[in-house]
The first five atom37 places (N, CA, C, CB, O) and aatype in JSON, in Angstrom:
{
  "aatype": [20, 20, 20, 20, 20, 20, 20, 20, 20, 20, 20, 20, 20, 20, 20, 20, 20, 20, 20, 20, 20, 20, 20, 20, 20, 20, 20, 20, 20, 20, 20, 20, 20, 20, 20, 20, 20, 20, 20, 20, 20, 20, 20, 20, 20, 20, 20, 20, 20, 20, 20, 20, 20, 20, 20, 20, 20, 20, 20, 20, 20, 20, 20, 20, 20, 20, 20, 20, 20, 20, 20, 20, 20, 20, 20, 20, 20, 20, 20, 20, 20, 20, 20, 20, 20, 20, 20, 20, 20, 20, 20, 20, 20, 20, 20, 20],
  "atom_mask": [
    [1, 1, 1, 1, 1],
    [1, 1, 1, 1, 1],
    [1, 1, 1, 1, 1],
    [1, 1, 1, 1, 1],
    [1, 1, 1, 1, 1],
    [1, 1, 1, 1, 1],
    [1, 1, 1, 1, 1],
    [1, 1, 1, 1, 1],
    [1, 1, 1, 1, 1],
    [1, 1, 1, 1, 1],
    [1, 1, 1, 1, 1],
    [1, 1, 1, 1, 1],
    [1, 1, 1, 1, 1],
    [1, 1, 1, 1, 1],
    [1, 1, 1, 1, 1],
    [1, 1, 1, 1, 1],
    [1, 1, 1, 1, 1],
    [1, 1, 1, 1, 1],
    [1, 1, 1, 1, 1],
    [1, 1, 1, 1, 1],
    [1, 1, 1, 1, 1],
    [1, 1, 1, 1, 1],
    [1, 1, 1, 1, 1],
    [1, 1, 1, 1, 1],
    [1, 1, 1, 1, 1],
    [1, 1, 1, 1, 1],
    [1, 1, 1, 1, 1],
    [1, 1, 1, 1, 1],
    [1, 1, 1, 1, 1],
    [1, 1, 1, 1, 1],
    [1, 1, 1, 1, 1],
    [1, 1, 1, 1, 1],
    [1, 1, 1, 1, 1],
    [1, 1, 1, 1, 1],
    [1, 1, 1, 1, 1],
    [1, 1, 1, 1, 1],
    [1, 1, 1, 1, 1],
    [1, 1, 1, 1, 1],
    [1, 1, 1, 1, 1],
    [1, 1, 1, 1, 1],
    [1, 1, 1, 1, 1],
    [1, 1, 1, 1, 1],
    [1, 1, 1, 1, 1],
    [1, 1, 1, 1, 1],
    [1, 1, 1, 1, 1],
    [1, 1, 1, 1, 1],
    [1, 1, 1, 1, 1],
    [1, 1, 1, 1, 1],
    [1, 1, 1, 1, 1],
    [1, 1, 1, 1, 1],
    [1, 1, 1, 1, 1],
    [1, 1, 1, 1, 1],
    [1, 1, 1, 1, 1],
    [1, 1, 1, 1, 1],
    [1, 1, 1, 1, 1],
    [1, 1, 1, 1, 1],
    [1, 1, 1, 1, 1],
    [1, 1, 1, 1, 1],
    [1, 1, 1, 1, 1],
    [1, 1, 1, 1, 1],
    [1, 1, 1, 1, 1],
    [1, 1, 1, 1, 1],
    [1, 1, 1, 1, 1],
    [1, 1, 1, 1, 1],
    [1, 1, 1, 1, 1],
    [1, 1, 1, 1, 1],
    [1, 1, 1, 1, 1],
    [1, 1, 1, 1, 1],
    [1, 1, 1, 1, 1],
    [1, 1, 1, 1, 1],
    [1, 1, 1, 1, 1],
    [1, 1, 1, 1, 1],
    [1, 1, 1, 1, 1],
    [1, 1, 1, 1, 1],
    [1, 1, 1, 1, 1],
    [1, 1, 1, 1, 1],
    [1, 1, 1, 1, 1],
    [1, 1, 1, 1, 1],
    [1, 1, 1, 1, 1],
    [1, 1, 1, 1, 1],
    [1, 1, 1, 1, 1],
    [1, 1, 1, 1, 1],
    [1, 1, 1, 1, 1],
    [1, 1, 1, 1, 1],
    [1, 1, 1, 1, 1],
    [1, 1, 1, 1, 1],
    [1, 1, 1, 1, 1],
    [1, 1, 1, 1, 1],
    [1, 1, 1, 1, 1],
    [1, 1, 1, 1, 1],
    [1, 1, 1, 1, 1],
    [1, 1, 1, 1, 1],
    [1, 1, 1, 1, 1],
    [1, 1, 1, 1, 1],
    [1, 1, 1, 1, 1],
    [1, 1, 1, 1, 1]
  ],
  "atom_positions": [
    [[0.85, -1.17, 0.0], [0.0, 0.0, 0.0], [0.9, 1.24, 0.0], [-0.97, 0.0, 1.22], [2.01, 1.12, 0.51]],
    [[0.53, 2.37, -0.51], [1.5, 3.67, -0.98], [0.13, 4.43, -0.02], [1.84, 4.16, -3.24], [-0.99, 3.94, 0.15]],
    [[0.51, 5.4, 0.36], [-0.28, 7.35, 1.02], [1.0, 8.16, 1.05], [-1.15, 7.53, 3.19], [1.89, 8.3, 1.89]],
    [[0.75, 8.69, -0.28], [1.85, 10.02, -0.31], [0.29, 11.26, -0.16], [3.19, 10.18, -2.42], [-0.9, 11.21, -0.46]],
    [[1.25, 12.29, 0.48], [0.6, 13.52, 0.58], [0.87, 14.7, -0.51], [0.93, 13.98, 1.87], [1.96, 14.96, -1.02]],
    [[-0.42, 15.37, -0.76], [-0.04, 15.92, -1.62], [0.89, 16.91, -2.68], [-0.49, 15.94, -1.46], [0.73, 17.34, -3.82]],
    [[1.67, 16.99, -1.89], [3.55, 17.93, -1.76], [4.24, 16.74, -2.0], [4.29, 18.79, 0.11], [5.27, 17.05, -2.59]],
    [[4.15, 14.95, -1.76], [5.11, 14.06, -1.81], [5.26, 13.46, -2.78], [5.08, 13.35, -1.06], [4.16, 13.08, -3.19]],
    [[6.31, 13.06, -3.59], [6.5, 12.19, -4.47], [7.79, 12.18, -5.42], [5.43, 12.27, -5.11], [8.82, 12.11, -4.75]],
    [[7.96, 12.21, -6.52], [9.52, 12.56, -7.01], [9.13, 13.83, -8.4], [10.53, 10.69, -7.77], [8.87, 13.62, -9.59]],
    [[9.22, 14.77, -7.82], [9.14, 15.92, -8.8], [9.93, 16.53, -10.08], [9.16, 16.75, -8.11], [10.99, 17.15, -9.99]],
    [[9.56, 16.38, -10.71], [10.37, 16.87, -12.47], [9.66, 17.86, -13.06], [10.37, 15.59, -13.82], [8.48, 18.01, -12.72]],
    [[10.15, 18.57, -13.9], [10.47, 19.86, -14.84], [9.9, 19.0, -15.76], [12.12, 20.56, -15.15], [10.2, 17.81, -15.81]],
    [[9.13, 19.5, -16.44], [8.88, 18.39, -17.93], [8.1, 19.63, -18.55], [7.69, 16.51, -17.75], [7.07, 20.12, -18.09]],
    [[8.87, 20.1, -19.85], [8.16, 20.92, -20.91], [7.75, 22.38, -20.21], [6.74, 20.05, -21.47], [6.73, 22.96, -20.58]],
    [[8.46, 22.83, -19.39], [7.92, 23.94, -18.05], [6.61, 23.64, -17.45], [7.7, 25.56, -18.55], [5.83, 24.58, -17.38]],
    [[6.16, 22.22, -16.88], [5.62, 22.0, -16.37], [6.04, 21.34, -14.89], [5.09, 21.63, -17.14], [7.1, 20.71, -14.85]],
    [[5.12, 21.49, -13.51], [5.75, 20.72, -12.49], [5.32, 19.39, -12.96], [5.34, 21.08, -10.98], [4.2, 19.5, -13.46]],
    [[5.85, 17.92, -13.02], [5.66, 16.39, -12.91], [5.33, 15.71, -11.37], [7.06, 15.74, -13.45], [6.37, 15.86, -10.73]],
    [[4.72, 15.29, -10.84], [4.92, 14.59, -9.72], [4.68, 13.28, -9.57], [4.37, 15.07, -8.9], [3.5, 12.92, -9.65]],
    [[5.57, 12.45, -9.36], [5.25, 11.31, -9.97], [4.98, 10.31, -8.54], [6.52, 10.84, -11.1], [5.99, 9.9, -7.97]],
    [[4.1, 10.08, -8.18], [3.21, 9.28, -7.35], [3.35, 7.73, -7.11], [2.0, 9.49, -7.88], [3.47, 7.21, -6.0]],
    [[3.31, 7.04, -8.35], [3.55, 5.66, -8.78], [3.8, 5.18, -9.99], [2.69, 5.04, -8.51], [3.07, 5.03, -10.97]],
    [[5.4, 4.88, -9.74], [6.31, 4.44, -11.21], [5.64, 3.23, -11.11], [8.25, 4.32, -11.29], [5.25, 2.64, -10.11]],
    [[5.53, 2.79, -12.89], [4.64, 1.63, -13.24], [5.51, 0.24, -12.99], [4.1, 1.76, -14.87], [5.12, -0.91, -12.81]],
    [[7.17, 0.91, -13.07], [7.64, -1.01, -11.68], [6.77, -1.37, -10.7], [9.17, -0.94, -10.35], [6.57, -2.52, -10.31]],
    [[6.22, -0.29, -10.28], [5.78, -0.32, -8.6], [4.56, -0.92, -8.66], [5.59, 1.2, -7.74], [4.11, -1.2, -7.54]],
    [[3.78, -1.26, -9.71], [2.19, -1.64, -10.14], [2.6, -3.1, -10.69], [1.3, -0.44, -11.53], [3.63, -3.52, -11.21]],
    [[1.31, -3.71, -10.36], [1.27, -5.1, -10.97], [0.95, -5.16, -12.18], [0.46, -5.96, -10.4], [1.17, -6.26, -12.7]],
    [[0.34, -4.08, -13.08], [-0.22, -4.01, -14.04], [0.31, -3.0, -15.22], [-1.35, -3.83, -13.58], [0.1, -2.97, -16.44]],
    [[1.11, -2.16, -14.33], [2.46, -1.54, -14.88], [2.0, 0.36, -15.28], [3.0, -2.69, -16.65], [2.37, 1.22, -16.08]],
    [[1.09, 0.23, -14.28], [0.16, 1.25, -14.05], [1.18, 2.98, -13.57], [-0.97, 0.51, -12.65], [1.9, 2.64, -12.63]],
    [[1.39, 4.22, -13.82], [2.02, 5.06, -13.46], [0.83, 5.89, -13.21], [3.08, 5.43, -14.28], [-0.26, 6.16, -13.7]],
    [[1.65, 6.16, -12.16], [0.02, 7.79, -11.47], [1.13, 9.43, -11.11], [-1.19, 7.04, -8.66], [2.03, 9.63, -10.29]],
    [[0.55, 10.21, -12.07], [1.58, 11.24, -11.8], [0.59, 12.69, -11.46], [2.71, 11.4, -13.29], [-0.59, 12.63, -11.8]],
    [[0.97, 13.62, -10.98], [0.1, 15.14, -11.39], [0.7, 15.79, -11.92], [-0.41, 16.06, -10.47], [1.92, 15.59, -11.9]],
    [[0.41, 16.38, -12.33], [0.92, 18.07, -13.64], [0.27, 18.98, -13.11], [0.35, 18.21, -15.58], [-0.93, 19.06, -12.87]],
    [[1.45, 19.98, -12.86], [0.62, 21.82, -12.33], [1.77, 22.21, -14.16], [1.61, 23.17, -9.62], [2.85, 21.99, -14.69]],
    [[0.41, 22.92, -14.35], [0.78, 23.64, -15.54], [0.33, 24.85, -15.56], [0.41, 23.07, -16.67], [-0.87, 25.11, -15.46]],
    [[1.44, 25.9, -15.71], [0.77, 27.19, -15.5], [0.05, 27.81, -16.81], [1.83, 28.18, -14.97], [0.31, 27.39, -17.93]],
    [[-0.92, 28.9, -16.53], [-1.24, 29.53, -17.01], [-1.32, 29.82, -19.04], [-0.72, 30.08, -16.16], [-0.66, 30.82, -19.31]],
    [[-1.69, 29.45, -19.78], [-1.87, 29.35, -20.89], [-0.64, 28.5, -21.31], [-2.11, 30.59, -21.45], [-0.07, 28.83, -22.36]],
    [[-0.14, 27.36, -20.54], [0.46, 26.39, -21.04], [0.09, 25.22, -22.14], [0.72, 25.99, -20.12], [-1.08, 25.2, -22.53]],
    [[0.92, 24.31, -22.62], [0.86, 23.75, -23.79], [1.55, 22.64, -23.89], [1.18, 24.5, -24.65], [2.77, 22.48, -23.73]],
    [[0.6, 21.76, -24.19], [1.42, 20.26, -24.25], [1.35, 20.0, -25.91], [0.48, 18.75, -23.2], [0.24, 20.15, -26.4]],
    [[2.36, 19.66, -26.72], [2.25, 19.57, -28.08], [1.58, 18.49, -28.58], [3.38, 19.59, -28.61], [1.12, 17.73, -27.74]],
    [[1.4, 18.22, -29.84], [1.04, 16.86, -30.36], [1.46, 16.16, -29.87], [1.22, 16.49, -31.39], [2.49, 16.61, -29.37]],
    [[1.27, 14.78, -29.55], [1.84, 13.8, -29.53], [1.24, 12.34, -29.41], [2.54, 14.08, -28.76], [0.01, 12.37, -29.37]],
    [[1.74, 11.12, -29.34], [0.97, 10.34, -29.07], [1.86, 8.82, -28.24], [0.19, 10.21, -30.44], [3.03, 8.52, -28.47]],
    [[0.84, 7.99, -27.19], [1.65, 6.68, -27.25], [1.32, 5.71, -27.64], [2.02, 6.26, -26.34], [0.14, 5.38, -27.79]],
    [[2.38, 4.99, -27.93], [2.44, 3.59, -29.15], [1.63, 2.58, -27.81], [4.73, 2.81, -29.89], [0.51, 2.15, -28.09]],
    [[2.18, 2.25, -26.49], [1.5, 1.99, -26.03], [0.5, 1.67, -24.68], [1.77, 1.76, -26.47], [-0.21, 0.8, -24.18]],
    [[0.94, 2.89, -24.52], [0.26, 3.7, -22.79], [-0.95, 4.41, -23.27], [1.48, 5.19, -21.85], [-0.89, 5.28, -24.14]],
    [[-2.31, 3.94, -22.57], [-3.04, 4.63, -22.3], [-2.74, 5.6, -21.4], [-3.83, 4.06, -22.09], [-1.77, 5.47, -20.64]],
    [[-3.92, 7.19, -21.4], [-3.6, 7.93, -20.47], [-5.11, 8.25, -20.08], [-2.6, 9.06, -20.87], [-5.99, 8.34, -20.94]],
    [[-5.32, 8.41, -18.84], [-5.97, 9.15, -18.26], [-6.22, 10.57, -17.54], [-6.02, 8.61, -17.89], [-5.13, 10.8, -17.02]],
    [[-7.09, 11.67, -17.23], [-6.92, 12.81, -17.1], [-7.57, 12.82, -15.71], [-7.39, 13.64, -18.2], [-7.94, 11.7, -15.35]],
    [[-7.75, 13.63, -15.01], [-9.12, 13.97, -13.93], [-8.47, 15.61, -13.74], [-9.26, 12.72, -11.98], [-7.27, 15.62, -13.49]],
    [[-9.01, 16.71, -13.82], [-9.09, 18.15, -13.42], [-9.7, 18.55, -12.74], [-9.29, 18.86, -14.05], [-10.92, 18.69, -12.67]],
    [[-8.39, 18.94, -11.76], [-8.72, 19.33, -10.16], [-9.17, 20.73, -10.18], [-7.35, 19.21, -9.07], [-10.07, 21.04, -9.4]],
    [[-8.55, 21.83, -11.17], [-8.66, 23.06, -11.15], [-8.32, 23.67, -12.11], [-8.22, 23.5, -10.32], [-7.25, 23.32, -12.61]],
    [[-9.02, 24.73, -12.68], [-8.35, 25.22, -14.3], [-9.2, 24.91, -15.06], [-7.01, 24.58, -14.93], [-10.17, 24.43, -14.48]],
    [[-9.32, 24.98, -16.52], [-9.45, 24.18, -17.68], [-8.71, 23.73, -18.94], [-10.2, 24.58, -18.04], [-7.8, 24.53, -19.15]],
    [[-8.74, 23.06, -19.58], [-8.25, 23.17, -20.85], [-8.62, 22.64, -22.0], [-7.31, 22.92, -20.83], [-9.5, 21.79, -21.95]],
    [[-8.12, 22.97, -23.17], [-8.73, 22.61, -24.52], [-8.2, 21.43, -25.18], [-8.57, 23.69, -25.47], [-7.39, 21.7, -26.06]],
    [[-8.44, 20.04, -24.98], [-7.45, 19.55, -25.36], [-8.3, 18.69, -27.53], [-6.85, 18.29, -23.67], [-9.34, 18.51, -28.17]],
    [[-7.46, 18.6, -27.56], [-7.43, 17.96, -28.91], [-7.19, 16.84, -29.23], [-6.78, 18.39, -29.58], [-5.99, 16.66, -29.4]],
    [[-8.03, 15.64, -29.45], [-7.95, 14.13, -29.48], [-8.61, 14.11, -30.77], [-8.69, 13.2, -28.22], [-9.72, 14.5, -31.15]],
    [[-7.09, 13.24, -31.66], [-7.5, 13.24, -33.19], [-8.36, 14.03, -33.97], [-7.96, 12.24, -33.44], [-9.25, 13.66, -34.74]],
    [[-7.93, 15.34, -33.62], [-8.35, 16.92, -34.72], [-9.69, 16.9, -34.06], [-8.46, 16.81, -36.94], [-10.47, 17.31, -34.93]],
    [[-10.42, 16.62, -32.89], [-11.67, 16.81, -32.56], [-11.15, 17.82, -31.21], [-12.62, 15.28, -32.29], [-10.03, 17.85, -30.72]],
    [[-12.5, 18.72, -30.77], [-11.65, 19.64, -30.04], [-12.71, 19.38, -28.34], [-11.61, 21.62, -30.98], [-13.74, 20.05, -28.4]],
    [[-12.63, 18.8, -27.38], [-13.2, 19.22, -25.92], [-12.57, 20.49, -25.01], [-12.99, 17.93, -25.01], [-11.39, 20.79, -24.82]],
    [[-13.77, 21.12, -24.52], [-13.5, 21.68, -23.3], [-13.39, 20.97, -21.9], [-14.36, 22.54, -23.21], [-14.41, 20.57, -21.33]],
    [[-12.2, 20.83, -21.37], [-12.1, 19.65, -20.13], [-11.9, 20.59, -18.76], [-10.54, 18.39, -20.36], [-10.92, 21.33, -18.78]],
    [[-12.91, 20.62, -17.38], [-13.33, 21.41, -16.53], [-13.5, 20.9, -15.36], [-14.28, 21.92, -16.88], [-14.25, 19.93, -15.27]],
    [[-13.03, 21.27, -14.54], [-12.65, 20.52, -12.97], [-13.78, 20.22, -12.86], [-12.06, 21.32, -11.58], [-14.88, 20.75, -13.05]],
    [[-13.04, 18.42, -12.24], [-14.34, 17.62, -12.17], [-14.3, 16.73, -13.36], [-15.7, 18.56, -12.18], [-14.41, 15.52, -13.16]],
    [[-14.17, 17.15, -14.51], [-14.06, 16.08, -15.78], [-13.11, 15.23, -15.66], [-13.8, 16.64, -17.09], [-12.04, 15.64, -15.22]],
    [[-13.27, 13.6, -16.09], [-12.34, 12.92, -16.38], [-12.14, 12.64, -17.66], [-12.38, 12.03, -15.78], [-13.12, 12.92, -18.35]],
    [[-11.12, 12.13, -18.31], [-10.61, 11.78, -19.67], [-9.93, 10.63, -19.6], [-9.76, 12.77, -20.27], [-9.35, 10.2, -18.6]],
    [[-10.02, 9.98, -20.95], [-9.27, 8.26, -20.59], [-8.95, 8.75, -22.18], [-10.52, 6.27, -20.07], [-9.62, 9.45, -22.93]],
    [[-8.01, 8.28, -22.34], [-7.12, 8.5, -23.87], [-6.68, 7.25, -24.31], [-5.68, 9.47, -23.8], [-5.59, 6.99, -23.8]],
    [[-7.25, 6.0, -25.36], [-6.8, 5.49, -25.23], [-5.24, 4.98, -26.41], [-7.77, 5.05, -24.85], [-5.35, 5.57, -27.48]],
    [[-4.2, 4.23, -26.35], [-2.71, 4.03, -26.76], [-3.07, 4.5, -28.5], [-2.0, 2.06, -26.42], [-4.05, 4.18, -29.16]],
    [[-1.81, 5.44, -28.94], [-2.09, 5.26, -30.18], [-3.45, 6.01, -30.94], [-2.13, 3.9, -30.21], [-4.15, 5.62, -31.88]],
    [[-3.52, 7.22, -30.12], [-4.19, 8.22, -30.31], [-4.1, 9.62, -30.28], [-4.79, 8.02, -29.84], [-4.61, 10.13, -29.28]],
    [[-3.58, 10.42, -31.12], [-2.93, 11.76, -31.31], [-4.04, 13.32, -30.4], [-2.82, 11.9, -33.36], [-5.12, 13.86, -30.63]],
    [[-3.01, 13.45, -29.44], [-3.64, 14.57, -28.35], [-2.3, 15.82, -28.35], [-3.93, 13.67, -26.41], [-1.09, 16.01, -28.44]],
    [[-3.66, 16.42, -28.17], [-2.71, 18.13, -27.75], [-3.65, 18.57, -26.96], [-2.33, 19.53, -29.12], [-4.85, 18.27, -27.0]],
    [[-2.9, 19.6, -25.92], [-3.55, 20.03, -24.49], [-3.15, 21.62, -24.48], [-2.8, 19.08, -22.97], [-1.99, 22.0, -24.61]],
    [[-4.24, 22.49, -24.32], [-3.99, 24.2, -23.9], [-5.07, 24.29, -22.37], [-4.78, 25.6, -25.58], [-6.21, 23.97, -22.06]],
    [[-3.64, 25.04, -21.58], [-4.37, 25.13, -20.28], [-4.88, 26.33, -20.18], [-3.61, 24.89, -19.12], [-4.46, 27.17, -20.97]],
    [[-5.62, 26.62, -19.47], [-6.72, 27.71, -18.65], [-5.85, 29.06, -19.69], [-6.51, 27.84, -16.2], [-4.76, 29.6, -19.51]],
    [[-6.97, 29.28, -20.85], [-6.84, 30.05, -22.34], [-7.74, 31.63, -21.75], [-7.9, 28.89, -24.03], [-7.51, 32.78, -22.12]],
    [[-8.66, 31.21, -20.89], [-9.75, 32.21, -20.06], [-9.54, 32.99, -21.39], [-9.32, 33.09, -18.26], [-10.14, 34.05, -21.58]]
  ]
}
């Protein structure tokens, strides 16, 4: 069993974003990784996609626009998102 608090975990710089990475997928039986992202202010995650990691979203606070295969959602604390492997996404945060 893991209870990290919410300040705990192993923190990275990724794309000028904070990373916090919660549970590396060694650590899962299923090979599962659980991380958070603070992304400031009209930040930007580029195209991209994985060959074969699903991803999931949940938004705690903020919004953003993200883009799953040229289709466009508004995603709003409280929304979850499941992305699944091998599916082209781009993310714009809180655009207000």
């Amino acid at each position: 069993m893991t209870i990290l608090k919410r300040e705990e975990g192993q923190s990275l710089q990724v794309l000028g974003d904070r990373v916090c990475i919660k549970l590396k997928s060694a650590q899962s039986i299923n090979n599962m990784a659980v991380v958070t992202v603070d992304v400031p202010p009209n930040g930007f995650v580029p195209p991209h996609t994985h060959a074969k990691e699903e991803e999931s979203y949940y938004m705690l606070e903020g919004s953003m626009i993200m883009y799953l295969d040229g289709r466009e959602f508004m995603i709003e604390p409280g929304d979850f998102v499941h992305v699944p492997a091998r599916r082209n996404i781009v993310f714009l945060f809180d655009l207000g």
